[in-house]
Amino acid sequence: MKVLSVASELYPLIKTGGLADVAGALPIALAAHGVETKTLIPGYPAVMKAVKKPKKVYEFDSLLDERAALLSARHEGLDLLILDCPQLYERSGGPYLATDGRDYPDNWKRFAVLSKAGAEIAAGILPDFIPDLVHVHDWQSALVPVYMRYAEAPEVPSLITIHNIAFQGQFAGSLFPYLELPGHAFYEALEYYGTLSYLKSGIITSHAVSTVSPSYAEEILTPEFGMGLEGLIASRGSDLYGIVNGIDADVWNPSADELLPSAYSATTLKKRAGNRAALNERFGLDADDGPIFAVISRLTWQKGLDLVPEVLDEILDGGGKLAILGSGDSFIEAALQGAAAYNRGRVGMVLGYDEKLSHLMQAGSDIILVPSRFEPCGLTQLYALRYGCIPLVARTGGLADTIIDANEAALAAGVATGVQFAPVTADAFRHAIRRTLRLHSDQRLWSQMQKQGMKSDVSWNRSGATYAELYQRLVSKGP
């Protein structure tokens, strides 16, 4: 089976979040099931720099009035189609934001052009690669099935995966004429209270919709989590699937991780001490035996990180320390930086994101904090399980699906892998921290939880097979 995947980011080339990890790992997992995937991504500077000797395979005279070329390349086991369009993608900022932190004003066009290119590939412009199915991710590529339905390739089945329904790609309705779609497509697919919603249009026009965990598939049917699209999602209920994400078990492997000072396994947990020492040094933390809590996250309200300053005293009074890696909302950044300055030796913070440092934090910390108010799947807790770092998570979305709470029954059965709490309030969070500290004080139980987490199958093995089955079902059923 030949599949075209269209994504706005792709690990290891360009990454702002979990979407890149999924888009990069899923094609490799699917190969074991006879699925050949080519991934279409924009030609950002980081992509163009990293890919060696790409081959031009097609030229577009006009994609929404933009000249562009398709480049074919392979990179670290991935088959790529790169949309080379410097006037849209050669920017000094990130994939979506300029250096001042604001959205590029032409994001509507940058990702409409990506989508139109995807639809034309689906229509057969590359004789050597005519896909049996198109898989698009989030709002940035959600117009692919729209162009397929109204213009290019209606005979090819399509699947859209919602990684986070909070991001919907909303733009002014006045931009519709520039999308080169028939007028009736506005009200049939794109219109959302007078604006354009790229995500809505993809949900309407795709043959199936998936989300990144079974619980999140249920949650987005409710007003609390559906972000205004719950009615539309409910109307697609028979075509809605929740498939939990996996991680690349080769990249995230503590026994062979070259980014760590000290590799280890479930049978050599004492070797984590070398990583702990390096982590203490990197964050300026005291070299004592207190449990190290870690945050590796976007510092946003969604992630619940505004609660961390409120519960910090619970961690510190219990003898713990806190290491923070992330950036996001300015008021959360300021509060956490202030806490680090006031509690030197007990709280350390690195602003931004550092892939190597994130590996060290998973390998050297005792507990990872993931207090998200909503979390479609979450990958941080999966990395933590793999590295023997106990996740303390909110009971929502993929966090609820992937972490077994250390309640009395789970501990007695030896299956607990972390600590869950709900609702996402400071009081509930405090109680969970106290539970975690009590568990940590019993090293026999703690070691049991670490080992149980480390043997969890958090790879793409199971989920890759589930996606392959869904692909086959869609292809067999036809458009």
mmCIF file of C-alpha atoms in Angstrom, residues 300-301 303-313 331-332 336 371-373 421 423-430 433:
data_model
loop_
_atom_site.group_PDB
_atom_site.id
_atom_site.type_symbol
_atom_site.label_atom_id
_atom_site.label_comp_id
_atom_site.label_asym_id
_atom_site.label_seq_id
_atom_site.Cartn_x
_atom_site.Cartn_y
_atom_site.Cartn_z
ATOM 1 C CA THR A 300 0.901 27.059 29.080
ATOM 2 C CA TRP A 301 -2.481 26.980 30.787
ATOM 3 C CA LYS A 303 -0.461 22.038 30.265
ATOM 4 C CA GLY A 304 -1.490 23.094 33.796
ATOM 5 C CA LEU A 305 1.927 24.617 34.451
ATOM 6 C CA ASP A 306 0.402 27.725 36.042
ATOM 7 C CA LEU A 307 -0.309 25.458 39.048
ATOM 8 C CA VAL A 308 3.332 24.518 39.640
ATOM 9 C CA PRO A 309 4.243 27.735 41.545
ATOM 10 C CA GLU A 310 1.182 27.156 43.752
ATOM 11 C CA VAL A 311 2.254 23.631 44.731
ATOM 12 C CA LEU A 312 6.017 24.175 44.813
ATOM 13 C CA ASP A 313 6.100 24.354 48.606
ATOM 14 C CA PHE A 331 3.414 35.006 33.235
ATOM 15 C CA ILE A 332 4.182 31.311 33.825
ATOM 16 C CA LEU A 336 8.905 29.833 37.517
ATOM 17 C CA PRO A 371 -0.666 18.263 35.093
ATOM 18 C CA SER A 372 -2.421 19.025 31.784
ATOM 19 C CA ARG A 373 -5.987 20.325 31.792
ATOM 20 C CA PHE A 421 -5.018 13.044 39.886
ATOM 21 C CA PRO A 423 -9.635 17.472 38.946
ATOM 22 C CA VAL A 424 -6.801 19.726 37.774
ATOM 23 C CA THR A 425 -6.724 22.007 40.802
ATOM 24 C CA ALA A 426 -3.962 23.057 43.153
ATOM 25 C CA ASP A 427 -5.503 21.033 46.006
ATOM 26 C CA ALA A 428 -5.709 17.818 43.975
ATOM 27 C CA PHE A 429 -2.195 18.401 42.632
ATOM 28 C CA ARG A 430 -0.858 18.883 46.164
ATOM 29 C CA ILE A 433 2.530 15.193 45.218
#
